[in-house]
C-alpha cells in the first residue's frame, strides 16, 4: 500500500530492544520511544501539510456528511462543541491529515517506527481514499448514483511518498541515534 512507510529495526534495534527488556527499566524504553517519535515527527508534519495542500478537481459535496457523522459517532459527548468540531473538520484533506500518525513499537524482539495513514479515522466506505489521493486519481459514482461514474484527479500526486522521501532518511537517522543512545546508557 503506497500510503505507508515503515522504518524497521536492524540488528542494533533488535539488540537495543532486547537489552531494554532485559534491564526491565520502563523508563529507558519510554525514553527511547520518545526520541524515536521525535525523530519521525517532521515526516508526519510534512505529510499532513502536503495532503492539506492537494488540489482536487471535483464538485463540492459527497462524503463530508458521512465523515461528520462518523466523527460524531466516535465521540462520547453530543455537545454543541463536538457537533461544531465534527462539522468543521469534515473535509477529506483535513480528515486524512488527522489520520497520519506515528506508530512505535519497542518490544523485546525489535524496535520500529511506522508512519501510517490510519484509515480507522475514516468512514468504512472511504478508507481507500488516502491511497487514491496519493496516486492522484480515482473513480467514484456521482452522488452515489451507480449508473454515472466520474474520474476525479488530485494534484500534485504523491503527497505521502514525497514527504517520506524528503524526511525519511533523517527520521531513520534519528531513530538509529535514539537506539544508540539507549545502548550507550545500558553499557554504563
PDB file of C-alpha atoms in Angstrom:
ATOM      1  CA  UNK A   1       0.000   0.000   0.000  1.00  0.00           C
ATOM      2  CA  UNK A   2       1.641   3.269  -1.038  1.00  0.00           C
ATOM      3  CA  UNK A   3       0.335   5.241   1.930  1.00  0.00           C
ATOM      4  CA  UNK A   4       2.621   3.529   4.429  1.00  0.00           C
ATOM      5  CA  UNK A   5       6.355   3.828   5.009  1.00  0.00           C
ATOM      6  CA  UNK A   6       7.994   1.684   7.646  1.00  0.00           C
ATOM      7  CA  UNK A   7      11.374   2.084   9.299  1.00  0.00           C
ATOM      8  CA  UNK A   8      12.162  -1.263  10.835  1.00  0.00           C
ATOM      9  CA  UNK A   9      14.873  -2.130  13.242  1.00  0.00           C
ATOM     10  CA  UNK A  10      18.168  -3.521  12.122  1.00  0.00           C
ATOM     11  CA  UNK A  11      20.271  -5.725  14.337  1.00  0.00           C
ATOM     12  CA  UNK A  12      21.060  -2.713  16.537  1.00  0.00           C
ATOM     13  CA  UNK A  13      17.337  -2.050  17.008  1.00  0.00           C
ATOM     14  CA  UNK A  14      16.715  -5.664  17.952  1.00  0.00           C
ATOM     15  CA  UNK A  15      19.645  -5.769  20.337  1.00  0.00           C
ATOM     16  CA  UNK A  16      18.636  -2.491  21.998  1.00  0.00           C
ATOM     17  CA  UNK A  17      15.033  -3.633  22.402  1.00  0.00           C
ATOM     18  CA  UNK A  18      16.161  -6.942  23.923  1.00  0.00           C
ATOM     19  CA  UNK A  19      18.590  -5.201  26.293  1.00  0.00           C
ATOM     20  CA  UNK A  20      15.960  -2.676  27.389  1.00  0.00           C
ATOM     21  CA  UNK A  21      13.521  -5.500  28.053  1.00  0.00           C
ATOM     22  CA  UNK A  22      16.152  -7.476  29.938  1.00  0.00           C
ATOM     23  CA  UNK A  23      17.035  -4.429  32.016  1.00  0.00           C
ATOM     24  CA  UNK A  24      13.383  -4.197  32.972  1.00  0.00           C
ATOM     25  CA  UNK A  25      13.584  -0.435  33.051  1.00  0.00           C
ATOM     26  CA  UNK A  26      10.405   1.050  31.607  1.00  0.00           C
ATOM     27  CA  UNK A  27      11.940   4.495  31.870  1.00  0.00           C
ATOM     28  CA  UNK A  28      14.596   3.665  29.268  1.00  0.00           C
ATOM     29  CA  UNK A  29      12.032   2.156  26.938  1.00  0.00           C
ATOM     30  CA  UNK A  30       9.824   5.234  27.210  1.00  0.00           C
ATOM     31  CA  UNK A  31      12.823   7.482  26.614  1.00  0.00           C
ATOM     32  CA  UNK A  32      13.821   5.514  23.512  1.00  0.00           C
ATOM     33  CA  UNK A  33      10.244   5.673  22.254  1.00  0.00           C
ATOM     34  CA  UNK A  34      10.044   9.407  22.868  1.00  0.00           C
ATOM     35  CA  UNK A  35      13.296  10.020  20.975  1.00  0.00           C
ATOM     36  CA  UNK A  36      12.194   7.824  18.060  1.00  0.00           C
ATOM     37  CA  UNK A  37       8.800   9.559  17.883  1.00  0.00           C
ATOM     38  CA  UNK A  38      10.507  12.983  17.933  1.00  0.00           C
ATOM     39  CA  UNK A  39      12.778  11.886  15.081  1.00  0.00           C
ATOM     40  CA  UNK A  40       9.794  10.798  12.965  1.00  0.00           C
ATOM     41  CA  UNK A  41       7.598  13.842  13.674  1.00  0.00           C
ATOM     42  CA  UNK A  42       8.982  16.094  10.872  1.00  0.00           C
ATOM     43  CA  UNK A  43       7.965  13.454   8.308  1.00  0.00           C
ATOM     44  CA  UNK A  44       4.443  13.320   9.780  1.00  0.00           C
ATOM     45  CA  UNK A  45       4.180  17.122   9.749  1.00  0.00           C
ATOM     46  CA  UNK A  46       5.327  17.243   6.117  1.00  0.00           C
ATOM     47  CA  UNK A  47       2.814  14.564   5.050  1.00  0.00           C
ATOM     48  CA  UNK A  48      -0.013  16.403   6.832  1.00  0.00           C
ATOM     49  CA  UNK A  49       0.983  19.685   5.217  1.00  0.00           C
ATOM     50  CA  UNK A  50       1.213  18.034   1.789  1.00  0.00           C
ATOM     51  CA  UNK A  51      -2.227  16.447   1.971  1.00  0.00           C
ATOM     52  CA  UNK A  52      -3.821  19.706   3.118  1.00  0.00           C
ATOM     53  CA  UNK A  53      -2.351  21.486   0.085  1.00  0.00           C
ATOM     54  CA  UNK A  54      -3.514  18.943  -2.521  1.00  0.00           C
ATOM     55  CA  UNK A  55      -5.857  20.465  -5.098  1.00  0.00           C
ATOM     56  CA  UNK A  56      -8.751  18.206  -6.002  1.00  0.00           C
ATOM     57  CA  UNK A  57     -10.850  18.758  -9.107  1.00  0.00           C
ATOM     58  CA  UNK A  58     -14.445  17.867  -8.277  1.00  0.00           C
ATOM     59  CA  UNK A  59     -17.701  19.397  -7.188  1.00  0.00           C
ATOM     60  CA  UNK A  60     -18.318  20.155  -3.542  1.00  0.00           C
ATOM     61  CA  UNK A  61     -20.217  17.634  -1.503  1.00  0.00           C
ATOM     62  CA  UNK A  62     -20.375  13.896  -1.304  1.00  0.00           C
ATOM     63  CA  UNK A  63     -18.527  12.387   1.627  1.00  0.00           C
ATOM     64  CA  UNK A  64     -18.414  15.318   4.046  1.00  0.00           C
ATOM     65  CA  UNK A  65     -21.660  14.409   5.743  1.00  0.00           C
ATOM     66  CA  UNK A  66     -20.565  10.798   6.157  1.00  0.00           C
ATOM     67  CA  UNK A  67     -17.248  11.941   7.674  1.00  0.00           C
ATOM     68  CA  UNK A  68     -19.083  14.316  10.043  1.00  0.00           C
ATOM     69  CA  UNK A  69     -21.473  11.591  11.203  1.00  0.00           C
ATOM     70  CA  UNK A  70     -18.572   9.165  11.623  1.00  0.00           C
ATOM     71  CA  UNK A  71     -16.624  11.723  13.697  1.00  0.00           C
ATOM     72  CA  UNK A  72     -19.688  12.283  15.891  1.00  0.00           C
ATOM     73  CA  UNK A  73     -20.142   8.534  16.360  1.00  0.00           C
ATOM     74  CA  UNK A  74     -16.585   8.292  17.711  1.00  0.00           C
ATOM     75  CA  UNK A  75     -17.149  10.880  20.458  1.00  0.00           C
ATOM     76  CA  UNK A  76     -18.961  10.295  23.719  1.00  0.00           C
ATOM     77  CA  UNK A  77     -20.385  13.751  24.049  1.00  0.00           C
ATOM     78  CA  UNK A  78     -23.068  15.147  21.793  1.00  0.00           C
ATOM     79  CA  UNK A  79     -22.498  18.726  22.870  1.00  0.00           C
ATOM     80  CA  UNK A  80     -22.732  21.668  20.539  1.00  0.00           C
ATOM     81  CA  UNK A  81     -18.948  21.979  20.605  1.00  0.00           C
ATOM     82  CA  UNK A  82     -18.499  18.354  19.469  1.00  0.00           C
ATOM     83  CA  UNK A  83     -21.015  18.893  16.648  1.00  0.00           C
ATOM     84  CA  UNK A  84     -19.234  22.071  15.543  1.00  0.00           C
ATOM     85  CA  UNK A  85     -15.821  20.367  15.534  1.00  0.00           C
ATOM     86  CA  UNK A  86     -17.204  17.444  13.546  1.00  0.00           C
ATOM     87  CA  UNK A  87     -18.751  19.856  11.043  1.00  0.00           C
ATOM     88  CA  UNK A  88     -15.630  21.995  10.665  1.00  0.00           C
ATOM     89  CA  UNK A  89     -13.268  19.037  10.292  1.00  0.00           C
ATOM     90  CA  UNK A  90     -15.307  17.031   7.807  1.00  0.00           C
ATOM     91  CA  UNK A  91     -13.237  17.827   4.716  1.00  0.00           C
ATOM     92  CA  UNK A  92     -11.432  14.945   3.052  1.00  0.00           C
ATOM     93  CA  UNK A  93      -7.965  16.501   3.176  1.00  0.00           C
ATOM     94  CA  UNK A  94      -8.329  17.609   6.803  1.00  0.00           C
ATOM     95  CA  UNK A  95      -9.589  14.176   7.815  1.00  0.00           C
ATOM     96  CA  UNK A  96      -6.721  12.400   6.060  1.00  0.00           C
ATOM     97  CA  UNK A  97      -4.199  14.819   7.612  1.00  0.00           C
ATOM     98  CA  UNK A  98      -5.513  13.960  11.088  1.00  0.00           C
ATOM     99  CA  UNK A  99      -5.203  10.254  10.234  1.00  0.00           C
ATOM    100  CA  UNK A 100      -1.438  10.457   9.514  1.00  0.00           C
ATOM    101  CA  UNK A 101       0.197   9.165  12.685  1.00  0.00           C
ATOM    102  CA  UNK A 102       3.404   7.734  14.094  1.00  0.00           C
ATOM    103  CA  UNK A 103       3.216   4.170  15.365  1.00  0.00           C
ATOM    104  CA  UNK A 104       6.006   2.992  17.610  1.00  0.00           C
ATOM    105  CA  UNK A 105       6.985  -0.394  18.870  1.00  0.00           C
ATOM    106  CA  UNK A 106       9.738  -1.100  21.379  1.00  0.00           C
ATOM    107  CA  UNK A 107       9.152  -4.766  22.023  1.00  0.00           C
ATOM    108  CA  UNK A 108      11.540  -7.493  23.057  1.00  0.00           C
ATOM    109  CA  UNK A 109      12.364  -8.584  19.506  1.00  0.00           C
ATOM    110  CA  UNK A 110      12.726  -5.268  17.730  1.00  0.00           C
ATOM    111  CA  UNK A 111      12.036  -1.584  17.828  1.00  0.00           C
ATOM    112  CA  UNK A 112      10.294   0.098  14.934  1.00  0.00           C
ATOM    113  CA  UNK A 113       8.782   3.378  13.862  1.00  0.00           C
ATOM    114  CA  UNK A 114       5.949   3.449  11.345  1.00  0.00           C
ATOM    115  CA  UNK A 115       4.346   6.453   9.768  1.00  0.00           C
ATOM    116  CA  UNK A 116       0.925   5.433   8.547  1.00  0.00           C
ATOM    117  CA  UNK A 117      -2.354   6.830   7.444  1.00  0.00           C
ATOM    118  CA  UNK A 118      -4.670   5.180   9.922  1.00  0.00           C
ATOM    119  CA  UNK A 119      -7.837   4.639   7.955  1.00  0.00           C
ATOM    120  CA  UNK A 120      -9.876   3.803  11.031  1.00  0.00           C
ATOM    121  CA  UNK A 121     -10.418   7.567  11.334  1.00  0.00           C
ATOM    122  CA  UNK A 122     -12.425   7.499   8.078  1.00  0.00           C
ATOM    123  CA  UNK A 123     -15.871   6.039   7.421  1.00  0.00           C
ATOM    124  CA  UNK A 124     -15.692   2.463   6.189  1.00  0.00           C
ATOM    125  CA  UNK A 125     -16.605   3.264   2.587  1.00  0.00           C
ATOM    126  CA  UNK A 126     -13.900   5.977   2.355  1.00  0.00           C
ATOM    127  CA  UNK A 127     -10.919   4.075   3.738  1.00  0.00           C
ATOM    128  CA  UNK A 128      -9.213   3.658   0.359  1.00  0.00           C
ATOM    129  CA  UNK A 129      -9.251   7.404  -0.352  1.00  0.00           C
ATOM    130  CA  UNK A 130      -5.843   8.217   1.230  1.00  0.00           C
ATOM    131  CA  UNK A 131      -4.063   5.872  -1.177  1.00  0.00           C
ATOM    132  CA  UNK A 132      -6.172   7.087  -4.133  1.00  0.00           C
ATOM    133  CA  UNK A 133      -5.366  10.681  -3.236  1.00  0.00           C
ATOM    134  CA  UNK A 134      -1.700   9.714  -3.073  1.00  0.00           C
ATOM    135  CA  UNK A 135      -1.990   8.126  -6.551  1.00  0.00           C
ATOM    136  CA  UNK A 136      -3.649  11.289  -7.848  1.00  0.00           C
ATOM    137  CA  UNK A 137      -6.820   9.822  -9.394  1.00  0.00           C
ATOM    138  CA  UNK A 138      -9.814   7.660  -8.610  1.00  0.00           C
ATOM    139  CA  UNK A 139     -13.257   6.799  -9.940  1.00  0.00           C
ATOM    140  CA  UNK A 140     -16.445   7.223  -7.970  1.00  0.00           C
ATOM    141  CA  UNK A 141     -20.186   7.386  -8.591  1.00  0.00           C
ATOM    142  CA  UNK A 142     -21.764  10.825  -8.856  1.00  0.00           C
ATOM    143  CA  UNK A 143     -23.566  11.392  -5.541  1.00  0.00           C
ATOM    144  CA  UNK A 144     -23.938   7.634  -5.074  1.00  0.00           C
ATOM    145  CA  UNK A 145     -25.591   7.076  -8.490  1.00  0.00           C
ATOM    146  CA  UNK A 146     -24.008   3.792  -9.597  1.00  0.00           C
ATOM    147  CA  UNK A 147     -25.131   4.401 -13.197  1.00  0.00           C
ATOM    148  CA  UNK A 148     -22.936   7.513 -13.554  1.00  0.00           C
ATOM    149  CA  UNK A 149     -19.234   7.430 -12.707  1.00  0.00           C
ATOM    150  CA  UNK A 150     -16.582  10.144 -12.924  1.00  0.00           C
ATOM    151  CA  UNK A 151     -12.790  10.244 -12.720  1.00  0.00           C
ATOM    152  CA  UNK A 152     -11.530  12.583 -10.036  1.00  0.00           C
ATOM    153  CA  UNK A 153      -7.973  13.917 -10.006  1.00  0.00           C
ATOM    154  CA  UNK A 154      -5.790  15.422  -7.320  1.00  0.00           C
ATOM    155  CA  UNK A 155      -2.598  17.387  -7.926  1.00  0.00           C
ATOM    156  CA  UNK A 156       0.153  17.032  -7.011  1.00  0.00           C
ATOM    157  CA  UNK A 157       0.073  13.277  -6.687  1.00  0.00           C
ATOM    158  CA  UNK A 158       2.339  11.535  -4.186  1.00  0.00           C
ATOM    159  CA  UNK A 159       1.643  13.691  -1.126  1.00  0.00           C
ATOM    160  CA  UNK A 160       2.710  10.887   1.216  1.00  0.00           C
ATOM    161  CA  UNK A 161       5.587   9.462  -0.798  1.00  0.00           C
ATOM    162  CA  UNK A 162       7.234  12.845  -1.356  1.00  0.00           C
ATOM    163  CA  UNK A 163       7.177  13.624   2.374  1.00  0.00           C
ATOM    164  CA  UNK A 164       8.694  10.238   3.196  1.00  0.00           C
ATOM    165  CA  UNK A 165      11.392  10.571   0.527  1.00  0.00           C
ATOM    166  CA  UNK A 166      12.317  14.007   1.833  1.00  0.00           C
ATOM    167  CA  UNK A 167      12.174  13.318   5.592  1.00  0.00           C
ATOM    168  CA  UNK A 168      12.518   9.525   5.826  1.00  0.00           C
ATOM    169  CA  UNK A 169      16.330   9.362   5.910  1.00  0.00           C
ATOM    170  CA  UNK A 170      16.510  11.962   8.693  1.00  0.00           C
ATOM    171  CA  UNK A 171      13.831  10.109  10.645  1.00  0.00           C
ATOM    172  CA  UNK A 172      15.743   6.863  10.264  1.00  0.00           C
ATOM    173  CA  UNK A 173      18.993   8.521  11.367  1.00  0.00           C
ATOM    174  CA  UNK A 174      17.216   9.980  14.400  1.00  0.00           C
ATOM    175  CA  UNK A 175      15.769   6.571  15.299  1.00  0.00           C
ATOM    176  CA  UNK A 176      19.197   4.945  14.983  1.00  0.00           C
ATOM    177  CA  UNK A 177      20.665   7.687  17.179  1.00  0.00           C
ATOM    178  CA  UNK A 178      17.960   7.064  19.793  1.00  0.00           C
ATOM    179  CA  UNK A 179      18.743   3.355  19.801  1.00  0.00           C
ATOM    180  CA  UNK A 180      22.485   4.022  20.075  1.00  0.00           C
ATOM    181  CA  UNK A 181      21.894   6.413  22.978  1.00  0.00           C
ATOM    182  CA  UNK A 182      19.960   3.715  24.836  1.00  0.00           C
ATOM    183  CA  UNK A 183      22.649   1.124  24.084  1.00  0.00           C
ATOM    184  CA  UNK A 184      25.265   3.545  25.472  1.00  0.00           C
ATOM    185  CA  UNK A 185      23.208   4.115  28.628  1.00  0.00           C
ATOM    186  CA  UNK A 186      22.772   0.372  29.110  1.00  0.00           C
ATOM    187  CA  UNK A 187      26.527  -0.207  28.682  1.00  0.00           C
ATOM    188  CA  UNK A 188      27.310   2.127  31.614  1.00  0.00           C
TER     189      UNK A 188
END
